Every structure is written in C-alpha cells, then in structure tokens.
PDB file of C-alpha atoms in Angstrom:
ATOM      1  CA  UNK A   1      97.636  49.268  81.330  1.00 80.00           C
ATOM      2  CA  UNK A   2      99.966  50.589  84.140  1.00 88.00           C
ATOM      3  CA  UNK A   3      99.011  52.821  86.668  1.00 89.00           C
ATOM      4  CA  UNK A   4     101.663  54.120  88.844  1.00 93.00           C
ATOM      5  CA  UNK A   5     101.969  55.256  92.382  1.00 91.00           C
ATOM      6  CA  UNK A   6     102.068  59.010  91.618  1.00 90.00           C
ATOM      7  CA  UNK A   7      99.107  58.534  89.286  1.00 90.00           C
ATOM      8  CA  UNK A   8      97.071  57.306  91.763  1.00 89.00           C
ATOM      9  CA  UNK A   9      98.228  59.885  94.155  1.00 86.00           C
ATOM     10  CA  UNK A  10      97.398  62.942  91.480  1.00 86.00           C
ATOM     11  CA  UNK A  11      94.258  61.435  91.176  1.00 86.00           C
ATOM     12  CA  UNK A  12      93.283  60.876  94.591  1.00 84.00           C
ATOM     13  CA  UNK A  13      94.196  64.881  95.337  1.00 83.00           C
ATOM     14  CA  UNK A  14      92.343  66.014  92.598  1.00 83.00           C
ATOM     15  CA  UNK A  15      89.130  64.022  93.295  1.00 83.00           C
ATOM     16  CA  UNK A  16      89.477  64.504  97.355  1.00 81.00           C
ATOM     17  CA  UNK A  17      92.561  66.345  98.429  1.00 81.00           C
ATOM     18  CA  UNK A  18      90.937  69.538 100.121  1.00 80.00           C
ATOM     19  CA  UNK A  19      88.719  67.597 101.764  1.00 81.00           C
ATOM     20  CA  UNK A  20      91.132  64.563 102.876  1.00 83.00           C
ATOM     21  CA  UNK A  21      94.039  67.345 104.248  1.00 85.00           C
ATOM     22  CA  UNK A  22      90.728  70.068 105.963  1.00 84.00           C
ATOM     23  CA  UNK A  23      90.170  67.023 107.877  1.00 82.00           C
ATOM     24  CA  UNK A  24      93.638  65.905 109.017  1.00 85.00           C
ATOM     25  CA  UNK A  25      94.559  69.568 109.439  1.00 88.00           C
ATOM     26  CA  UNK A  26      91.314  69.911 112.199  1.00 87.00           C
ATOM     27  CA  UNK A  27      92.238  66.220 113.809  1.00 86.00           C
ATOM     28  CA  UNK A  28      96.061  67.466 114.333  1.00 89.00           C
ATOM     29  CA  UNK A  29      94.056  70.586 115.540  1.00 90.00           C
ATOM     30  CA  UNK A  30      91.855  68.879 117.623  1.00 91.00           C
ATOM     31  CA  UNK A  31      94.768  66.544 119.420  1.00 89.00           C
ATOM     32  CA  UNK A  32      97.020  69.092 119.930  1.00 91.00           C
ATOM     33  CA  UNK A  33      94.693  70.476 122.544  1.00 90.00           C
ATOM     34  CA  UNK A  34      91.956  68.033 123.644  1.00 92.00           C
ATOM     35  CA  UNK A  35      92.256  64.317 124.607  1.00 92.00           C
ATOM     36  CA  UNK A  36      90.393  61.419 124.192  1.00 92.00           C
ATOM     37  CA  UNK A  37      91.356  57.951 125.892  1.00 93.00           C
ATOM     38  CA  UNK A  38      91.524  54.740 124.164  1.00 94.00           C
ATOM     39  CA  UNK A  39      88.982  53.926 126.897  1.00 95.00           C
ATOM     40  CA  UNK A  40      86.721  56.286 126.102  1.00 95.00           C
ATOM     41  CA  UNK A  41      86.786  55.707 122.371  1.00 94.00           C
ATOM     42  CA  UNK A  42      86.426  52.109 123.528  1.00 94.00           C
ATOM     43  CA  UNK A  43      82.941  52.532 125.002  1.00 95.00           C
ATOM     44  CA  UNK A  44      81.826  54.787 122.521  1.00 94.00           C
ATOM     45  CA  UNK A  45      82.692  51.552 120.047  1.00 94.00           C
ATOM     46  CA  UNK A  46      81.608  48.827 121.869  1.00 94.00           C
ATOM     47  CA  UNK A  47      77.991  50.746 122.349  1.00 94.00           C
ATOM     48  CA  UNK A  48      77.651  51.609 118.610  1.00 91.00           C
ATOM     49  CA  UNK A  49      78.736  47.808 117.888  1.00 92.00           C
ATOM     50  CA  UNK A  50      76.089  46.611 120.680  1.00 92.00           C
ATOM     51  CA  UNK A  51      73.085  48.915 118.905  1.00 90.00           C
ATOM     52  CA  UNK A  52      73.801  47.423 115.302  1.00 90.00           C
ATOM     53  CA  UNK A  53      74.183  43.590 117.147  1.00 90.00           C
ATOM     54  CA  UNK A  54      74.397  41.140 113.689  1.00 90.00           C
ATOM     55  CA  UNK A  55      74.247  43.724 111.346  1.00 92.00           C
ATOM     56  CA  UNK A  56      77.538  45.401 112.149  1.00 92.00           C
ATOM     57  CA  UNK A  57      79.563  43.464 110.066  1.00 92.00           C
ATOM     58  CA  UNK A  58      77.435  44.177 107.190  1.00 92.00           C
ATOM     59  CA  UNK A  59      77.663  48.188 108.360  1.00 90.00           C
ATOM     60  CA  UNK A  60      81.206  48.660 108.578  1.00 91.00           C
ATOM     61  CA  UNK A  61      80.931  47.262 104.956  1.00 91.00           C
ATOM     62  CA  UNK A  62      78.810  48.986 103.181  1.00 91.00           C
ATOM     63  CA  UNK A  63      80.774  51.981 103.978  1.00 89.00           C
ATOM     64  CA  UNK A  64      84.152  50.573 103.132  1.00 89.00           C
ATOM     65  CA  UNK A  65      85.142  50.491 107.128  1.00 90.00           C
ATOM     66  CA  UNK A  66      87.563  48.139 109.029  1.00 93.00           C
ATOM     67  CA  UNK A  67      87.045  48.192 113.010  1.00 92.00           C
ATOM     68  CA  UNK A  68      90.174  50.041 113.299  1.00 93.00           C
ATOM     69  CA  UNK A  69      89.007  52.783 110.792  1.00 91.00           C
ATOM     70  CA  UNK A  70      85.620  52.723 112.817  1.00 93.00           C
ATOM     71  CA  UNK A  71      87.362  53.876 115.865  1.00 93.00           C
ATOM     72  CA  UNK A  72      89.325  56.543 114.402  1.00 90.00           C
ATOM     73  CA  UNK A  73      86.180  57.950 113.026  1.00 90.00           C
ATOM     74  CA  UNK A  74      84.811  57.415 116.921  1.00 93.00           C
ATOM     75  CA  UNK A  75      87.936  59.186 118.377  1.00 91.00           C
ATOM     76  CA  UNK A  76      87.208  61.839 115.989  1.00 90.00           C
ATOM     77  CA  UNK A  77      83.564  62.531 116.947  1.00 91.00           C
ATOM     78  CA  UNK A  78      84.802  62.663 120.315  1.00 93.00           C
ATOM     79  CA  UNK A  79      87.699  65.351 120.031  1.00 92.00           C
ATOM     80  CA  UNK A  80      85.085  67.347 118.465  1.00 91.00           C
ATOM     81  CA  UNK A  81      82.480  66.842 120.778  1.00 91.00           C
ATOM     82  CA  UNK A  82      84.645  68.355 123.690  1.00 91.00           C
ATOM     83  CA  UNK A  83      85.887  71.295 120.986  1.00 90.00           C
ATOM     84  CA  UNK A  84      82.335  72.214 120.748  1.00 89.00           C
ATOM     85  CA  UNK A  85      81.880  72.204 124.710  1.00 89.00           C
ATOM     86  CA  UNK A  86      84.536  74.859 125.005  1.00 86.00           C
ATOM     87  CA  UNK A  87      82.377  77.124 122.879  1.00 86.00           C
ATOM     88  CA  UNK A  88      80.136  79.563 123.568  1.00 89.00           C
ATOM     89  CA  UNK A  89      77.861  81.837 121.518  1.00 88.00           C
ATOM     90  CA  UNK A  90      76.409  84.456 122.524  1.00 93.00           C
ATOM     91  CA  UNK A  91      73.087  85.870 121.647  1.00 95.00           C
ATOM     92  CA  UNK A  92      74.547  88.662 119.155  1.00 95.00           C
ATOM     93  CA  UNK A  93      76.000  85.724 117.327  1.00 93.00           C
ATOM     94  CA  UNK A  94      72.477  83.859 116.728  1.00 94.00           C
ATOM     95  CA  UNK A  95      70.812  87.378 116.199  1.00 95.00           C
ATOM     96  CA  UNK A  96      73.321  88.308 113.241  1.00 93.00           C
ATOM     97  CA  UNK A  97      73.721  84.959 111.778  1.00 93.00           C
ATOM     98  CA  UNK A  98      69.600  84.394 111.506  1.00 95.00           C
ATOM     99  CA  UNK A  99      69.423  87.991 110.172  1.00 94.00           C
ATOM    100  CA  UNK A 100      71.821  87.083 107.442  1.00 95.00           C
ATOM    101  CA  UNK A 101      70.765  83.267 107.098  1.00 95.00           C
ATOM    102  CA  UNK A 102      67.105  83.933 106.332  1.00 95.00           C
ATOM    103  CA  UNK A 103      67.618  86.151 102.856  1.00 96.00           C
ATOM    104  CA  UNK A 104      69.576  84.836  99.922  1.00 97.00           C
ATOM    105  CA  UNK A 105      71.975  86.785  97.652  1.00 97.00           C
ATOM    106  CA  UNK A 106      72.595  87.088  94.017  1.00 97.00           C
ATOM    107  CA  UNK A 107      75.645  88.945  93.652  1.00 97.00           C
ATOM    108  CA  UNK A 108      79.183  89.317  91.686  1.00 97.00           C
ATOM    109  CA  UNK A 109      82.414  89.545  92.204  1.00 98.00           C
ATOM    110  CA  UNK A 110      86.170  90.610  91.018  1.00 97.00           C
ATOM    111  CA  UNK A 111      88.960  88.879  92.517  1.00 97.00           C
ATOM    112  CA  UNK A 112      92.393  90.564  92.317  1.00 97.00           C
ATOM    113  CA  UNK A 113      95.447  89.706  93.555  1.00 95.00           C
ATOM    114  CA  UNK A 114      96.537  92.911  95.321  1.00 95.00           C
ATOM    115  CA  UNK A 115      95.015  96.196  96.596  1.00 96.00           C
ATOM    116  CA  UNK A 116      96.855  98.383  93.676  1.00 96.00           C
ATOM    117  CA  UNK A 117      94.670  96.600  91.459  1.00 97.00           C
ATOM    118  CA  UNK A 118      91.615  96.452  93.048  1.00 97.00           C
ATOM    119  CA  UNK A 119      91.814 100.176  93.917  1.00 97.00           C
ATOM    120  CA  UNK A 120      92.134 100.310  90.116  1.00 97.00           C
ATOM    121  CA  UNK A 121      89.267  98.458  89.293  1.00 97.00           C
ATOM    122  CA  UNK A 122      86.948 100.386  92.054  1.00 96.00           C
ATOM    123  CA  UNK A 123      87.996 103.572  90.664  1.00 96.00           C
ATOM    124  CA  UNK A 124      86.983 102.579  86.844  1.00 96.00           C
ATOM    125  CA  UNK A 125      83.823 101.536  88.367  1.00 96.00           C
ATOM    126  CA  UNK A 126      83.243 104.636  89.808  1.00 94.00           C
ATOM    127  CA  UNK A 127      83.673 106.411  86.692  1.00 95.00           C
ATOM    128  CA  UNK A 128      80.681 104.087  85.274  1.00 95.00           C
ATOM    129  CA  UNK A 129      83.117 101.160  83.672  1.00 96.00           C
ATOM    130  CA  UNK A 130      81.166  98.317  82.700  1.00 97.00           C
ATOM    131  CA  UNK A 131      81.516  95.452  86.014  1.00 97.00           C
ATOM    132  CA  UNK A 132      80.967  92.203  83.605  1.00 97.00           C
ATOM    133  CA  UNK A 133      83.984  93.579  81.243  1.00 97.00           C
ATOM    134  CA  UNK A 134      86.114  94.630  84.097  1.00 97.00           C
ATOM    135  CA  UNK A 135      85.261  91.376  85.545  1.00 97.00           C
ATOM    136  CA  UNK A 136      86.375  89.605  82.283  1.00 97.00           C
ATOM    137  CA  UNK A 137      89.472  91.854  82.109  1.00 96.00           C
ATOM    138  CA  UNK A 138      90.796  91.410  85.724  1.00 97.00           C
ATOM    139  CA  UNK A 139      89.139  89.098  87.765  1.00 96.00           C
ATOM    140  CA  UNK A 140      91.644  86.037  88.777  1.00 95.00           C
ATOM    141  CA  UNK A 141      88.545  83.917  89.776  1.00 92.00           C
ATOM    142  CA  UNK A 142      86.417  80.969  87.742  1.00 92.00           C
ATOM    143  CA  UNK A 143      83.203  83.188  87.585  1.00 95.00           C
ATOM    144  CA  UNK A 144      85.222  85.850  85.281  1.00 95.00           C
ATOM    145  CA  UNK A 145      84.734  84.273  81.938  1.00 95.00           C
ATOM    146  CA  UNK A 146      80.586  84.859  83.300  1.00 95.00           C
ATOM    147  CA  UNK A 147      81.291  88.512  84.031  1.00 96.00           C
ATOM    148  CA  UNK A 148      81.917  87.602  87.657  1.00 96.00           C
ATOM    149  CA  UNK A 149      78.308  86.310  88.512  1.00 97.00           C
ATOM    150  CA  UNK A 150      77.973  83.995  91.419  1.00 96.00           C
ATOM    151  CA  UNK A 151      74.494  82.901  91.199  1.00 96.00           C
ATOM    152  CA  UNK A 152      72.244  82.482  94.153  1.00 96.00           C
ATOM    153  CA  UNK A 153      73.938  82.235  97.618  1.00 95.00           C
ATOM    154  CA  UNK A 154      73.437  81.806 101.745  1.00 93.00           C
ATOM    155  CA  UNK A 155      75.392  82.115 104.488  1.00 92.00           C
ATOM    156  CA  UNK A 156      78.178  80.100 104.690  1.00 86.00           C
ATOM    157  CA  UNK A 157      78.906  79.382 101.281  1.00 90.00           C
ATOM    158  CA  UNK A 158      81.563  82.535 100.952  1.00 94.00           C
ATOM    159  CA  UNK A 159      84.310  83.416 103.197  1.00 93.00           C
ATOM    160  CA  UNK A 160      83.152  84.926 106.578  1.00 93.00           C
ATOM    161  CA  UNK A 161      84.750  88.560 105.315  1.00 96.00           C
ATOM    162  CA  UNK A 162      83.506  88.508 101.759  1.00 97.00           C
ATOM    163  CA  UNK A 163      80.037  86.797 103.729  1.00 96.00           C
ATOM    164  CA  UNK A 164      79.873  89.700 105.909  1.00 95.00           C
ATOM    165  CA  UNK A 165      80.443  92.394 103.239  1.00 97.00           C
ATOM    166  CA  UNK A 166      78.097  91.081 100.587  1.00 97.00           C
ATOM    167  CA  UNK A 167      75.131  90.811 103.546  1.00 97.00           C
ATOM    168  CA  UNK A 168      75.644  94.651 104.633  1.00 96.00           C
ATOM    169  CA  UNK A 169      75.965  95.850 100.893  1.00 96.00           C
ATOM    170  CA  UNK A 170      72.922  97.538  99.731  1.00 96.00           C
ATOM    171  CA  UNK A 171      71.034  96.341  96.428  1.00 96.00           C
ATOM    172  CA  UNK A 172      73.434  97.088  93.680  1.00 95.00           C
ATOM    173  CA  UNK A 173      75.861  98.836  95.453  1.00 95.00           C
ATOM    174  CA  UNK A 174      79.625  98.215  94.878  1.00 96.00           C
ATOM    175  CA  UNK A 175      81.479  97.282  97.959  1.00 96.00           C
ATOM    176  CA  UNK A 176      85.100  98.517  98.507  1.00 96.00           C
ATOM    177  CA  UNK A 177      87.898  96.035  98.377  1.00 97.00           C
ATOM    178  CA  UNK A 178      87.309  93.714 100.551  1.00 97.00           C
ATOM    179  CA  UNK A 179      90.176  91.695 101.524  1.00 96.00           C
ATOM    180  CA  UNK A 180      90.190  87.881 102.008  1.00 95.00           C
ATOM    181  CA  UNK A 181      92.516  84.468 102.170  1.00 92.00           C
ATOM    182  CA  UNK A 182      92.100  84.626  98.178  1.00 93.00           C
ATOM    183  CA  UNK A 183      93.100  88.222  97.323  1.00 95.00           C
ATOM    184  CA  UNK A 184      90.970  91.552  96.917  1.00 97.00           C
ATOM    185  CA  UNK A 185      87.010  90.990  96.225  1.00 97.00           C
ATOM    186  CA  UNK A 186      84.795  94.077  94.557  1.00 97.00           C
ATOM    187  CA  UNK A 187      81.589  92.731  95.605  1.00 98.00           C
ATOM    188  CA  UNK A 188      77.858  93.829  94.147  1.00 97.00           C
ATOM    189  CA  UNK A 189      74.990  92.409  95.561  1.00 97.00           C
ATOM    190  CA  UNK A 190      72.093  92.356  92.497  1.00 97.00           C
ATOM    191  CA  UNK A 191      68.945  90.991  93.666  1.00 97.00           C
ATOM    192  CA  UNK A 192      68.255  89.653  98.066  1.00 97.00           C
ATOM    193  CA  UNK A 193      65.031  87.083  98.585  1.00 96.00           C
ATOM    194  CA  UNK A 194      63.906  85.468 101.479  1.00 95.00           C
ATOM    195  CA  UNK A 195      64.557  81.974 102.543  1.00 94.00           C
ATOM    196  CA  UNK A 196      61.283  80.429 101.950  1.00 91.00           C
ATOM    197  CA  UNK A 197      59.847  78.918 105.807  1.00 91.00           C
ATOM    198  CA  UNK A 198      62.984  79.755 107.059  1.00 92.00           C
ATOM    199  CA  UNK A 199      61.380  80.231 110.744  1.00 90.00           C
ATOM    200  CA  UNK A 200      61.630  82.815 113.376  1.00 92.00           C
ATOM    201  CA  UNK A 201      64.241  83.519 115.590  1.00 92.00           C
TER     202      UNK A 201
END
C-alpha cells in the first residue's frame, strides 16, 4: 500500500521524537555558545578513520553512517567535550549525589495539574483517605490506573525536584506538593534498599 509523507513523519515522532528533538535542542545549545572548527572536527575524523584502517567502510555501515553523518556525530562529541570543561563540581555535589545514588526507592506518586488540587488531595490524605484511590481518582499520570506505584527507582530516573524530595522523605511519609515541569507530585516513599556493591565514596 501507500505510505505518505506525514505517515512516516507521525511514525518517526512517535518511535523517536523526544529523543531526536533533546538532541537537536542540546546541539543548538551547544553552538550557540562553544565552537568547534571544521579543522578540528577534521583531525578528530581523520584519526578515528586512521585507527579502524580497512574496516572503516564496513563501520560506518553497520551503523547506518555516511562520512558526512560521521563528522557531525564528531563535531558533536567535541561541543560537548568543551561544555563539560566549563564545569565544575564541587565536593558537596559528589557527597549528596553518592548519598542518594547508593539506596534505591520504591515509592508513589499523584500528579495534578495545579496546586488547588494537590492541596486538596494532601489534605484528604491527612484525614487518612486511601493514596491508591486518590491516586486512581486524581492522578493525571500513567501509574494512576496502578494506584500511583512507581516501582523500584535510582537517581536520575525522576526529575531533579521530585528526585530530591522522594530521597529526603522518610519511609512512608507523604511529601507536600512538590512542584515540577509536569504539574504538582504527592510523593510517598514505601520501602529504601541499598545498591548492592555500589562502592565507597
């Protein structure tokens, strides 16, 4: 059969749209404030091509890669290479991030749209409402229909707010409304576990 244009296009968004636009949203970042010559993105090629020798044909192949797309994948390395140069962490940072990194969560959630309603729902909570029904009743997010449950999670899989407030919760404690990019978040955390051989700081 046919398959038009803005087929292909839905299809493409669907299956890698976030992903596609995160990336050209960073490189626009990226450009608009560091620069990388066609010279240096020229030695950075012609040393990669030099360490595969004969097999770089074959290479830019098996991963669907012309030369041109090669480099633009090269300049890109390199405009985040000097990003990461320009920043600096300081030893708070690591300290909070291992303290948080080596323990995993199991937690839940109700997403609202606005603080009205999530006052709402923290105050039914309070008065010893049921969270997996509230969570059925209100919550605007996928894990509603499951009574808001979110499974196991780490560091870095939530939004740094939501991240931030889940980690300093106590053990089934309901957070206050906790605002993020997506709306209002009542957060409980249910069960914590170490990160097996996680290492030490």
């Amino acid at each position: 059969g046919d398959i038009t244009k803005d087929q292909f296009y839905d299809e493409i968004k669907s299956l890698a749209g976030n992903a596609l636009l995160e990336q050209v949203v960073i490189e626009q970042i990226l450009e608009n404030n560091y620069k990388v010559t066609d010279e240096e993105v020229d030695e950075q090629f012609n040393s990669m091509k030099e360490q595969y020798g004969d097999s770089f044909a074959s290479v830019l192949e098996a991963n669907g890669l012309t030369e041109k797309a090669f480099k633009d994948n090269v300049r890109f390395s390199l405009l985040q290479e000097k990003a990461i140069k320009d920043v600096e962490v300081t030893d708070e940072e690591i300290k909070k991030y291992y303290d948080q990194a080596k323990y995993e969560l199991n937690g839940r959630h109700i997403l609202v749209a606005d603080e009205k309603t999530a006052k709402e729902v923290e105050d039914k909570l309070k008065k010893g409402e049921d969270f997996a029904k509230l969570a059925k009743e209100y919550s605007q997010d996928g894990s509603a229909a499951e009574g808001g449950e979110l499974g196991w999670f780490t560091v870095g899989t939530m939004v740094p707010e939501f991240n931030d407030a889940a980690y300093a919760l106590e053990l089934n404690k309901v957070s206050e409304p906790v605002k993020t990019e997506f709306g209002y978040h009542i957060i409980e955390v249910t069960d914590k576990r170490e990160v097996k051989d996680y290492g030490t700081l």
